[in-house]
Amino acid sequence: MSELARRLGYGPEITRKIVHIGAGHVILIAWWLAVPAWAGIAASVLSSGVALLSYQLPLLPGINSVGRKSLGTFFYAVSIGLLIAWFWPLQQPHYAAIGILIMTWGDGLAALVGQRFGQHPYQIWGEKKSWEGSFTMLLVSYSVCAAILLVVQGPIAATWLSAIAVALVATLLESASKYGIDNLSVPLGTAAVCFWLSHWLSHWLPALI
């Protein structure tokens, strides 16, 4: 779909986001089909290698031709492998799905909204962002996290509180990123925060109440 969009004349940012948003759903397929961890990690290694080669060879011209220095595609593939290696052995793949889908939908839509509707820009470490894009990241991250936790653990207080904290962390990590590192920091950071906070709140919140 990305290559077709490129051939039809759409800009490089659109073609990248088609892949960025679409490909992340592989984590849901892996979760629902109980794909073995070794298979997910192997796919991540293969994809990472292809991504690195594509920066030197025109393998994925519709993905990497964005006119800025970025290793985002490589970090994207690496983050999937790391989260599978972390959460599959724990039998808690939903945390990997939270991290990847927040990156997939949050970061993807934040960039598109910021470019199209961003009227209030700001800069962090030389990176141009917009408040409209950051608000999109916040809202989408909350929605993704809350939706998955709602399915897994139900409408308990830990679900809503964890989603709020995760959304804030995701927005901060995305806004402070450079060179595509948010494709690694956002999924790993949000998955870690959600994993720790959900367990802590589930254990202590009932006693506090």
JSON list of C-alpha atoms in Angstrom, two decimals, residues 2 13-25 63 72-73 76 100-109 111 182-183:
[
{"chain": "A", "resi": 2, "resn": "SER", "atom": "CA", "xyz": [2.86, 2.36, 0.80]},
{"chain": "A", "resi": 13, "resn": "GLU", "atom": "CA", "xyz": [5.58, 11.26, 5.03]},
{"chain": "A", "resi": 14, "resn": "ILE", "atom": "CA", "xyz": [2.23, 9.76, 3.99]},
{"chain": "A", "resi": 15, "resn": "THR", "atom": "CA", "xyz": [3.85, 6.62, 2.58]},
{"chain": "A", "resi": 16, "resn": "ARG", "atom": "CA", "xyz": [5.88, 6.16, 5.75]},
{"chain": "A", "resi": 17, "resn": "LYS", "atom": "CA", "xyz": [2.85, 6.51, 7.97]},
{"chain": "A", "resi": 18, "resn": "ILE", "atom": "CA", "xyz": [0.94, 3.89, 5.99]},
{"chain": "A", "resi": 19, "resn": "VAL", "atom": "CA", "xyz": [3.67, 1.42, 6.91]},
{"chain": "A", "resi": 20, "resn": "HIS", "atom": "CA", "xyz": [4.10, 2.84, 10.40]},
{"chain": "A", "resi": 21, "resn": "ILE", "atom": "CA", "xyz": [0.44, 2.48, 11.33]},
{"chain": "A", "resi": 22, "resn": "GLY", "atom": "CA", "xyz": [-0.29, -0.68, 9.36]},
{"chain": "A", "resi": 23, "resn": "ALA", "atom": "CA", "xyz": [2.72, -2.78, 10.30]},
{"chain": "A", "resi": 24, "resn": "GLY", "atom": "CA", "xyz": [2.32, -2.34, 14.05]},
{"chain": "A", "resi": 25, "resn": "HIS", "atom": "CA", "xyz": [-0.73, -4.57, 14.06]},
{"chain": "A", "resi": 63, "resn": "ILE", "atom": "CA", "xyz": [9.67, 4.53, 3.60]},
{"chain": "A", "resi": 72, "resn": "GLY", "atom": "CA", "xyz": [13.08, 5.21, 12.85]},
{"chain": "A", "resi": 73, "resn": "THR", "atom": "CA", "xyz": [12.38, 2.17, 10.64]},
{"chain": "A", "resi": 76, "resn": "TYR", "atom": "CA", "xyz": [10.64, 0.18, 14.92]},
{"chain": "A", "resi": 100, "resn": "ILE", "atom": "CA", "xyz": [3.81, -1.14, 19.96]},
{"chain": "A", "resi": 101, "resn": "LEU", "atom": "CA", "xyz": [0.29, 0.16, 19.30]},
{"chain": "A", "resi": 102, "resn": "ILE", "atom": "CA", "xyz": [0.94, 3.39, 21.19]},
{"chain": "A", "resi": 103, "resn": "MET", "atom": "CA", "xyz": [3.91, 3.92, 18.90]},
{"chain": "A", "resi": 104, "resn": "THR", "atom": "CA", "xyz": [1.92, 2.79, 15.88]},
{"chain": "A", "resi": 105, "resn": "TRP", "atom": "CA", "xyz": [-1.19, 4.91, 16.33]},
{"chain": "A", "resi": 106, "resn": "GLY", "atom": "CA", "xyz": [-0.04, 7.64, 18.72]},
{"chain": "A", "resi": 107, "resn": "ASP", "atom": "CA", "xyz": [3.18, 8.62, 17.01]},
{"chain": "A", "resi": 108, "resn": "GLY", "atom": "CA", "xyz": [1.74, 8.04, 13.54]},
{"chain": "A", "resi": 109, "resn": "LEU", "atom": "CA", "xyz": [-1.35, 10.18, 14.00]},
{"chain": "A", "resi": 111, "resn": "ALA", "atom": "CA", "xyz": [2.83, 13.44, 13.07]},
{"chain": "A", "resi": 182, "resn": "ASP", "atom": "CA", "xyz": [10.97, 7.55, 19.67]},
{"chain": "A", "resi": 183, "resn": "ASN", "atom": "CA", "xyz": [10.27, 4.34, 17.76]}
]
